[in-house]
């Protein structure tokens, strides 16, 4: 029978207990990371539904020892997932999750200081302001720019659209029209809806053969909407699309936006951080002209999931959207960055600390070197993959992502090519060392390789290229036999 502890209401722990619990967690986490490369990149999914059903339970009435909770978490549940932290993870958009950021989260959560308003922790808020300033400098935004750490790119888009809407449409929301391309990330349309811009006010502009927004088509769409009495107010270009890594003609879109008085948002969630590397900046020409910019530190800065960022060129526009006050709050001050005046959250975590601590720990030079290396690896791998018999390249890397499909006399129809290309991604992933995923682009399924985990080095690229070649040869042989 369970006996109630003498002091049931006490949730505090002794220093010795806290130390012991921390040691357990660090040992588990470090052991997990050390063993990562010797475990399959995609864990066992057979029976996963049954497992999830079994996991359903009510809240326990009484607690349990920490170790008994960690064991199934690390040994059973964690492996049954996409291996997003593996060195061979080249699916979707990787990042990896650098360790110093995990420690920063631990510190932020253990200390639990309040960084929603400046007065509650001025020096800590200043660290977050510094981290935003670093992003601003790397992106060559002006001093008047302000920003916001969000939970991800999607929420950065939401804040950007709300900001542009407020500035350019005021209360006349229904007249406003927003422009994306067919390759724009789907979260933009979702964010538009959240920000009050309905689907019938979003125009999807076509792309060229390199999947880049057609500026002539954008201009025609703007003219048509003005003719219909609507108010074009915002255009999105993408600095590295999720499907094929395409970089829109950002400079040309910026010209159109300037001439037509549109707010130009650049989605740099995948590709923005390549702007840190001076040699790679020309690939993102025009990015620093944007009215606002989405960045995803949980991709290009290799942080754990949970950190996106927004920069707004005219910081006053962001402040005008969010600044507010209440009788129970300290008066707004304007000398220092103040999170609640620039974002929708009041109480919140301390997202700046994980960025600040990580950059201070590694230094910017290490970031530039890592980003340059990821691009070089992708360029090298794409050149190798392009030579594999049966591979047709659809997109060479503009940044660090390339896309292709399989085609051969035995794979003559689009349907057969799609099936084989999809099988290629699945079979390479099933081998356990590299994970790759594809995407439907129009009617065609494209294989993709995206290099953006800090753990991905030449060794994993070698494996990736070799396994793509081996599995392609097998698939083509099977197709030839059945043809
Ligand atoms: C990942 C991504 C997004 C969405 O960002 P989240 O952080 O997943 O919310 C948007 N655009 C692009 C280009 C992306 O790669």
Coordinates of C-alpha atoms and ligand atoms in Angstrom, one line a residue:
X1 CA 0.0 0.0 0.0
X2 CA 1.2 3.5 -0.8
X3 CA 2.0 5.6 2.2
X4 CA 1.6 9.3 1.9
X5 CA 4.8 11.3 2.6
X6 CA 4.7 13.4 5.7
X7 CA 4.7 16.7 3.8
X8 CA 2.5 16.0 0.7
X9 CA 2.4 19.7 -0.3
X10 CA 6.1 20.1 -0.6
X11 CA 7.3 20.0 -4.3
X12 CA 10.8 21.4 -3.6
X13 CA 13.8 19.1 -3.8
X14 CA 17.0 19.1 -1.8
X15 CA 20.2 20.3 -3.5
X16 CA 21.5 16.7 -3.3
X17 CA 18.4 15.3 -5.0
X18 CA 18.5 18.0 -7.7
X19 CA 22.2 17.2 -8.4
X20 CA 21.5 13.5 -8.6
X21 CA 18.6 14.0 -10.9
X22 CA 20.6 16.3 -13.1
X23 CA 23.4 13.7 -13.3
X24 CA 21.0 11.0 -14.4
X25 CA 19.6 13.2 -17.1
X26 CA 23.0 14.3 -18.5
X27 CA 24.3 10.7 -18.4
X28 CA 21.2 9.5 -20.3
X29 CA 21.3 12.4 -22.9
X30 CA 25.1 12.1 -23.5
X31 CA 24.9 8.3 -23.7
X32 CA 22.1 8.7 -26.3
X33 CA 24.1 11.1 -28.4
X34 CA 27.2 9.0 -28.2
X35 CA 25.3 5.9 -29.4
X36 CA 23.3 7.7 -32.1
X37 CA 25.4 6.7 -35.2
X38 CA 25.2 3.1 -34.3
X39 CA 21.4 3.0 -34.1
X40 CA 19.1 3.0 -37.1
X41 CA 18.2 6.5 -38.4
X42 CA 14.6 5.5 -38.7
X43 CA 13.6 3.4 -35.7
X44 CA 11.0 0.6 -35.6
X45 CA 7.6 1.7 -36.8
X46 CA 5.9 -1.7 -36.9
X47 CA 3.3 -1.7 -34.2
X48 CA 3.6 2.0 -33.5
X49 CA -0.1 2.6 -33.4
X50 CA -0.6 -0.2 -30.8
X51 CA 2.3 1.3 -28.8
X52 CA 0.6 4.7 -28.9
X53 CA -2.7 3.3 -27.8
X54 CA -1.0 1.5 -24.9
X55 CA 0.7 4.7 -23.8
X56 CA -2.7 6.4 -23.2
X57 CA -3.2 6.7 -19.4
X58 CA -4.6 9.0 -16.8
X59 CA -2.5 11.3 -14.7
X60 CA -0.8 9.2 -12.0
X61 CA -2.0 9.9 -8.5
X62 CA 1.5 9.3 -7.1
X63 CA 4.9 10.0 -8.4
X64 CA 7.7 7.7 -9.6
X65 CA 11.5 7.6 -9.5
X66 CA 13.0 9.6 -12.3
X67 CA 15.2 6.8 -13.6
X68 CA 12.0 4.6 -14.1
X69 CA 10.6 7.4 -16.3
X70 CA 13.8 7.9 -18.3
X71 CA 14.4 4.3 -19.2
X72 CA 11.4 3.8 -21.5
X73 CA 11.8 7.3 -22.8
X74 CA 15.3 6.8 -24.1
X75 CA 15.3 3.0 -24.7
X76 CA 11.9 2.5 -26.3
X77 CA 10.1 5.7 -27.4
X78 CA 12.9 7.9 -28.6
X79 CA 14.3 5.5 -31.1
X80 CA 10.9 5.0 -32.8
X81 CA 11.2 8.4 -34.5
X82 CA 12.8 10.1 -37.5
X83 CA 16.5 10.3 -36.6
X84 CA 16.5 14.1 -36.8
X85 CA 19.7 14.3 -34.7
X86 CA 21.6 11.7 -36.7
X87 CA 24.6 12.7 -38.8
X88 CA 22.9 11.1 -41.8
X89 CA 19.7 13.0 -41.6
X90 CA 19.2 14.7 -44.9
X91 CA 15.4 14.6 -45.0
X92 CA 13.1 17.6 -45.0
X93 CA 15.3 20.5 -43.7
X94 CA 17.7 19.3 -41.0
X95 CA 19.4 21.2 -38.3
X96 CA 20.7 18.7 -35.7
X97 CA 20.3 20.3 -32.3
X98 CA 23.6 21.6 -30.9
X99 CA 24.3 20.6 -27.3
X100 CA 25.1 24.0 -25.8
X101 CA 21.6 25.1 -26.6
X102 CA 20.2 22.2 -24.6
X103 CA 22.2 23.4 -21.7
X104 CA 21.0 26.9 -22.2
X105 CA 17.4 25.6 -22.1
X106 CA 18.2 23.8 -18.9
X107 CA 19.6 26.9 -17.3
X108 CA 16.7 29.1 -18.5
X109 CA 14.1 26.6 -17.1
X110 CA 15.9 25.9 -13.8
X111 CA 16.4 29.6 -13.0
X112 CA 13.0 30.5 -14.5
X113 CA 13.6 34.3 -14.7
X114 CA 10.9 36.3 -16.4
X115 CA 12.0 37.8 -19.7
X116 CA 8.6 38.9 -21.1
X117 CA 9.1 42.5 -19.9
X118 CA 12.5 44.3 -19.7
X119 CA 12.1 45.4 -16.1
X120 CA 11.8 41.8 -14.8
X121 CA 15.3 40.8 -15.9
X122 CA 17.0 43.6 -17.8
X123 CA 20.5 42.0 -18.2
X124 CA 19.0 38.8 -19.4
X125 CA 16.7 40.6 -21.9
X126 CA 19.8 42.4 -23.1
X127 CA 21.4 39.0 -24.0
X128 CA 18.4 38.2 -26.2
X129 CA 18.6 41.7 -27.8
X130 CA 22.3 41.0 -28.5
X131 CA 21.4 37.7 -30.2
X132 CA 18.8 39.5 -32.4
X133 CA 21.3 42.2 -33.2
X134 CA 23.7 39.5 -34.4
X135 CA 21.1 38.1 -36.7
X136 CA 20.4 41.6 -37.9
X137 CA 24.1 42.2 -38.7
X138 CA 24.6 38.9 -40.4
X139 CA 21.6 39.7 -42.6
X140 CA 22.9 43.2 -43.2
X141 CA 19.6 44.8 -42.0
X142 CA 19.7 48.4 -40.9
X143 CA 20.1 49.6 -37.3
X144 CA 16.4 50.5 -37.1
X145 CA 15.4 46.9 -37.7
X146 CA 13.9 45.0 -34.8
X147 CA 13.1 41.4 -34.4
X148 CA 11.5 38.6 -32.4
X149 CA 12.4 35.1 -31.5
X150 CA 9.4 32.8 -32.2
X151 CA 8.7 29.1 -31.8
X152 CA 9.5 28.5 -35.5
X153 CA 9.3 29.9 -39.0
X154 CA 5.6 29.5 -39.2
X155 CA 5.0 31.9 -36.3
X156 CA 7.6 34.3 -37.8
X157 CA 5.4 34.4 -41.0
X158 CA 2.3 35.0 -38.9
X159 CA 3.8 38.0 -37.2
X160 CA 5.2 39.4 -40.5
X161 CA 1.8 39.2 -42.2
X162 CA 0.1 40.8 -39.2
X163 CA 2.7 43.6 -39.2
X164 CA 2.4 44.3 -42.9
X165 CA -1.4 44.1 -42.8
X166 CA -1.6 46.6 -39.9
X167 CA 0.9 49.0 -41.6
X168 CA -0.6 48.9 -45.1
X169 CA -4.2 47.9 -44.8
X170 CA -5.3 49.3 -41.4
X171 CA -8.9 48.1 -40.8
X172 CA -9.5 47.6 -44.5
X173 CA -8.4 44.0 -44.4
X174 CA -10.6 42.4 -47.0
X175 CA -9.2 44.5 -49.8
X176 CA -5.7 43.3 -49.3
X177 CA -4.0 40.8 -51.6
X178 CA -0.9 38.8 -50.8
X179 CA 1.3 37.0 -53.4
X180 CA 3.2 33.8 -53.0
X181 CA 4.7 31.4 -55.6
X182 CA 3.6 27.8 -56.2
X183 CA 6.8 26.8 -54.3
X184 CA 6.2 29.0 -51.2
X185 CA 6.0 27.0 -48.0
X186 CA 2.5 26.0 -47.1
X187 CA 2.8 27.7 -43.7
X188 CA 2.6 31.1 -45.3
X189 CA -1.0 30.5 -46.5
X190 CA -1.8 29.1 -43.1
X191 CA -0.2 32.1 -41.4
X192 CA -2.1 34.4 -43.7
X193 CA -5.4 32.9 -42.6
X194 CA -4.4 33.3 -39.0
X195 CA -3.6 36.9 -39.7
X196 CA -7.0 37.5 -41.3
X197 CA -6.0 37.2 -44.9
X198 CA -8.4 34.6 -46.4
X199 CA -7.5 32.2 -49.1
X200 CA -9.4 34.2 -51.7
X201 CA -7.0 37.0 -51.1
X202 CA -3.8 34.9 -51.7
X203 CA -2.5 34.7 -55.3
X204 CA -0.2 31.9 -56.3
X205 CA 2.3 33.1 -58.9
X206 CA 3.8 30.5 -61.2
X207 CA 7.5 29.6 -61.3
X208 CA 10.1 29.2 -64.0
X209 CA 11.8 25.9 -64.9
X210 CA 14.2 26.4 -62.0
X211 CA 11.3 26.7 -59.6
X212 CA 11.8 30.5 -59.1
X213 CA 9.0 33.0 -58.9
X214 CA 8.2 34.5 -62.3
X215 CA 8.4 38.2 -61.8
X216 CA 6.5 39.0 -65.0
X217 CA 3.6 36.8 -63.7
X218 CA 3.8 38.6 -60.4
X219 CA 3.5 42.0 -62.1
X220 CA 0.5 40.8 -64.2
X221 CA -1.2 39.5 -61.1
X222 CA -0.7 42.8 -59.3
X223 CA -2.2 44.7 -62.3
X224 CA -5.2 42.4 -62.4
X225 CA -5.9 42.8 -58.7
X226 CA -5.6 46.6 -58.9
X227 CA -8.0 46.5 -61.9
X228 CA -10.5 44.6 -59.7
X229 CA -10.4 47.3 -57.1
X230 CA -8.3 45.3 -54.6
X231 CA -5.1 46.4 -52.7
X232 CA -2.0 44.4 -53.3
X233 CA 0.0 44.7 -50.1
X234 CA 2.4 41.9 -49.6
X235 CA 4.7 39.6 -51.6
X236 CA 6.7 36.6 -50.4
X237 CA 9.9 35.5 -51.9
X238 CA 11.8 32.4 -50.7
X239 CA 15.5 32.2 -50.0
X240 CA 15.7 28.5 -50.5
X241 CA 12.4 26.6 -51.0
X242 CA 11.7 23.4 -49.1
X243 CA 10.9 21.4 -52.3
X244 CA 14.0 22.0 -54.4
X245 CA 16.1 24.7 -52.6
X246 CA 15.2 27.3 -55.2
X247 CA 16.1 30.9 -54.4
X248 CA 13.6 33.3 -55.9
X249 CA 14.9 36.4 -57.8
X250 CA 14.8 38.3 -54.5
X251 CA 16.3 41.5 -56.0
X252 CA 13.8 41.7 -58.8
X253 CA 10.9 41.0 -56.5
X254 CA 12.2 43.8 -54.2
X255 CA 12.2 46.1 -57.2
X256 CA 8.5 45.3 -58.0
X257 CA 7.6 45.6 -54.3
X258 CA 9.3 49.1 -54.0
X259 CA 7.6 50.3 -57.2
X260 CA 4.2 48.9 -56.3
X261 CA 4.4 49.8 -52.6
X262 CA 4.1 46.2 -51.4
X263 CA 5.7 44.8 -48.2
X264 CA 8.3 42.3 -49.3
X265 CA 8.8 39.4 -47.0
X266 CA 11.7 37.0 -47.6
X267 CA 11.3 33.5 -46.2
X268 CA 14.8 32.5 -45.2
X269 CA 13.7 29.7 -42.9
X270 CA 15.8 27.2 -44.8
X271 CA 18.4 29.3 -46.6
X272 CA 18.8 32.6 -44.7
X273 CA 21.8 31.7 -42.6
X274 CA 23.9 31.1 -45.6
X275 CA 24.0 34.9 -45.7
X276 CA 26.4 34.7 -42.8
X277 CA 29.1 33.5 -45.2
X278 CA 30.4 36.4 -47.3
X279 CA 31.3 34.2 -50.2
X280 CA 27.8 32.8 -50.4
X281 CA 25.9 36.1 -50.0
X282 CA 25.7 36.6 -53.8
X283 CA 23.5 33.5 -53.9
X284 CA 21.0 35.4 -51.8
X285 CA 21.3 38.8 -53.6
X286 CA 18.6 41.2 -52.4
X287 CA 17.9 39.5 -49.1
X288 CA 19.0 42.4 -47.1
X289 CA 16.5 44.7 -48.9
X290 CA 13.5 42.8 -47.5
X291 CA 10.9 44.6 -45.4
X292 CA 10.9 41.5 -43.2
X293 CA 12.7 38.2 -43.0
X294 CA 12.0 34.8 -41.6
X295 CA 14.9 32.9 -40.2
X296 CA 14.9 29.5 -38.5
X297 CA 17.7 29.1 -36.1
X298 CA 16.5 25.6 -35.5
X299 CA 17.6 24.9 -39.1
X300 CA 20.5 27.1 -40.2
X301 CA 22.0 27.7 -36.8
X302 CA 21.6 24.0 -35.9
X303 CA 19.6 24.7 -32.8
X304 CA 17.2 22.3 -31.3
X305 CA 13.6 22.7 -32.5
X306 CA 11.7 25.6 -31.0
X307 CA 13.5 28.7 -32.3
X308 CA 12.4 30.7 -35.3
X309 CA 13.1 34.4 -35.8
X310 CA 11.6 37.4 -37.5
X311 CA 13.5 40.6 -38.5
X312 CA 11.5 43.7 -39.5
X313 CA 13.4 46.4 -41.4
X314 CA 11.3 49.2 -39.8
X315 CA 11.3 48.1 -36.2
X316 CA 8.6 50.7 -35.4
X317 CA 6.2 48.7 -37.5
X318 CA 6.7 45.6 -35.4
X319 CA 6.4 47.7 -32.2
X320 CA 3.2 49.4 -33.4
X321 CA 1.6 46.0 -33.9
X322 CA 2.5 44.6 -30.5
X323 CA 3.1 47.4 -28.0
X324 CA 0.5 47.7 -25.3
X325 CA 0.2 48.3 -21.6
X326 CA -1.9 47.5 -18.6
X327 CA -2.3 48.8 -15.1
X328 CA -0.5 45.9 -13.5
X329 CA 2.6 46.2 -15.7
X330 CA 5.6 48.5 -15.4
X331 CA 5.6 51.5 -17.8
X332 CA 6.9 50.8 -21.2
X333 CA 10.5 52.0 -21.6
X334 CA 12.0 52.7 -25.0
X335 CA 15.7 52.7 -24.7
X336 CA 16.1 48.9 -24.5
X337 CA 14.6 46.0 -26.4
X338 CA 11.5 44.8 -24.6
X339 CA 10.1 41.4 -25.8
X340 CA 6.4 42.0 -25.0
X341 CA 6.5 45.2 -27.0
X342 CA 7.8 43.4 -30.1
X343 CA 5.9 40.1 -30.0
X344 CA 2.6 38.5 -29.1
X345 CA 3.7 36.7 -26.0
X346 CA 3.7 38.1 -22.5
X347 CA 4.8 35.2 -20.2
X348 CA 7.1 33.0 -22.2
X349 CA 10.4 31.0 -22.0
X350 CA 13.7 32.6 -22.6
X351 CA 14.4 31.8 -26.3
X352 CA 17.3 34.3 -26.5
X353 CA 19.5 32.4 -24.1
X354 CA 19.9 29.3 -26.3
X355 CA 20.9 31.5 -29.2
X356 CA 23.2 33.7 -27.1
X357 CA 25.0 30.9 -25.3
X358 CA 25.5 28.8 -28.4
X359 CA 27.0 31.7 -30.5
X360 CA 29.2 32.8 -27.5
X361 CA 30.4 29.2 -27.1
X362 CA 31.2 28.4 -30.7
X363 CA 31.8 31.9 -32.1
X364 CA 30.6 33.1 -35.5
X365 CA 33.6 31.8 -37.4
X366 CA 32.7 28.2 -36.6
X367 CA 29.2 28.9 -37.9
X368 CA 30.5 30.3 -41.2
X369 CA 32.8 27.3 -41.6
X370 CA 30.1 24.8 -40.9
X371 CA 27.6 26.5 -43.3
X372 CA 30.2 26.7 -46.0
X373 CA 31.0 23.1 -45.5
X374 CA 27.4 22.0 -45.8
X375 CA 27.0 23.8 -49.1
X376 CA 30.3 22.3 -50.4
X377 CA 29.1 18.8 -49.4
X378 CA 25.8 19.3 -51.2
X379 CA 27.5 20.6 -54.4
X380 CA 29.9 17.7 -54.4
X381 CA 27.2 15.1 -53.7
X382 CA 24.9 16.6 -56.4
X383 CA 27.8 16.3 -59.0
X384 CA 28.2 12.6 -58.0
X385 CA 24.5 11.8 -58.0
X386 CA 24.1 13.5 -61.4
X387 CA 26.4 10.9 -62.9
X388 CA 24.4 7.9 -61.6
X389 CA 22.8 6.2 -64.7
X390 CA 19.1 6.7 -64.5
X391 CA 19.2 9.9 -62.5
X392 CA 17.8 13.1 -64.0
X393 CA 18.7 16.2 -62.0
X394 CA 15.8 18.6 -61.5
X395 CA 17.6 21.1 -59.3
X396 CA 21.3 21.4 -58.7
X397 CA 22.1 23.0 -55.3
X398 CA 21.5 26.7 -55.2
X399 CA 22.3 26.4 -51.5
X400 CA 22.6 23.0 -49.9
X401 CA 19.6 21.1 -51.3
X402 CA 19.3 19.2 -54.6
X403 CA 16.4 17.3 -56.3
X404 CA 16.2 14.7 -58.9
X405 CA 14.1 11.8 -60.2
X406 CA 14.7 8.4 -61.8
X407 CA 14.1 7.7 -65.5
X408 CA 15.0 4.9 -67.8
X409 CA 13.6 3.1 -70.8
X410 CA 11.9 0.7 -68.4
X411 CA 10.6 3.7 -66.4
X412 CA 8.9 5.4 -69.2
X413 CA 5.8 6.7 -67.6
X414 CA 5.5 9.5 -65.1
X415 CA 3.7 7.1 -62.7
X416 CA 6.5 4.5 -63.0
X417 CA 9.2 7.2 -62.4
X418 CA 7.3 8.5 -59.4
X419 CA 7.0 5.1 -57.9
X420 CA 10.7 4.2 -58.4
X421 CA 11.9 7.6 -57.1
X422 CA 9.8 7.2 -54.0
X423 CA 11.1 3.7 -53.5
X424 CA 14.6 5.0 -53.8
X425 CA 14.1 7.4 -50.9
X426 CA 12.5 4.6 -48.8
X427 CA 15.1 2.0 -49.5
X428 CA 18.1 4.2 -48.8
X429 CA 16.4 5.3 -45.5
X430 CA 15.6 1.7 -44.6
X431 CA 19.3 0.9 -44.8
X432 CA 19.6 2.9 -41.6
X433 CA 22.5 5.3 -42.1
X434 CA 21.0 8.1 -44.1
X435 CA 17.4 9.4 -44.2
X436 CA 16.1 11.2 -47.3
X437 CA 12.6 12.2 -48.2
X438 CA 11.1 13.5 -51.5
X439 CA 8.3 15.9 -52.4
X440 CA 5.5 16.1 -54.9
X441 CA 6.2 19.0 -57.1
X442 CA 3.2 19.4 -59.5
X443 CA 2.7 15.9 -60.9
X444 CA 6.2 14.7 -60.3
X445 CA 7.7 13.1 -57.2
X446 CA 11.2 14.5 -56.7
X447 CA 13.9 12.9 -54.6
X448 CA 15.7 15.4 -52.4
X449 CA 18.9 15.6 -50.4
X450 CA 19.2 18.5 -48.0
X451 CA 22.5 18.9 -46.2
X452 CA 22.1 21.1 -43.1
X453 CA 22.8 19.1 -40.0
X454 CA 26.0 20.2 -38.3
X455 CA 26.7 16.5 -37.8
X456 CA 26.7 15.7 -41.5
X457 CA 30.3 15.5 -42.7
X458 CA 32.0 14.0 -45.7
X459 CA 31.7 10.5 -44.4
X460 CA 27.9 10.6 -44.4
X461 CA 27.9 12.2 -47.9
X462 CA 30.0 9.3 -49.2
X463 CA 27.5 6.9 -47.7
X464 CA 24.6 8.9 -49.2
X465 CA 26.0 8.9 -52.7
X466 CA 27.0 5.3 -52.6
X467 CA 23.7 4.1 -51.4
X468 CA 21.8 6.2 -53.8
X469 CA 23.9 4.7 -56.6
X470 CA 23.4 1.1 -55.4
X471 CA 19.7 1.4 -54.8
X472 CA 19.2 3.1 -58.1
X473 CA 21.0 0.3 -60.0
X474 CA 18.8 -2.3 -58.2
X475 CA 15.6 -0.4 -59.0
X476 CA 16.5 0.0 -62.6
X477 CA 17.3 -3.7 -62.9
X478 CA 14.0 -4.6 -61.3
X479 CA 12.1 -2.3 -63.7
X480 CA 13.9 -3.7 -66.7
X481 CA 13.1 -7.2 -65.7
X482 CA 9.4 -6.4 -65.3
X483 CA 9.2 -4.4 -68.5
Ligands
LIG1 C1 10.8 25.0 -42.3 C2 10.4 26.0 -43.3 C3 9.3 26.8 -42.9 C4 8.4 26.6 -41.7 O1 9.1 26.8 -40.6 P1 8.8 26.0 -39.2 O2 10.0 26.4 -38.3 O3 8.8 24.6 -39.5 O4 7.6 26.6 -38.7 C5 8.9 27.8 -43.8 N1 9.6 28.0 -44.9 C6 10.6 27.3 -45.3 C7 11.4 27.6 -46.6 C8 11.1 26.3 -44.5 O5 12.1 25.5 -44.8

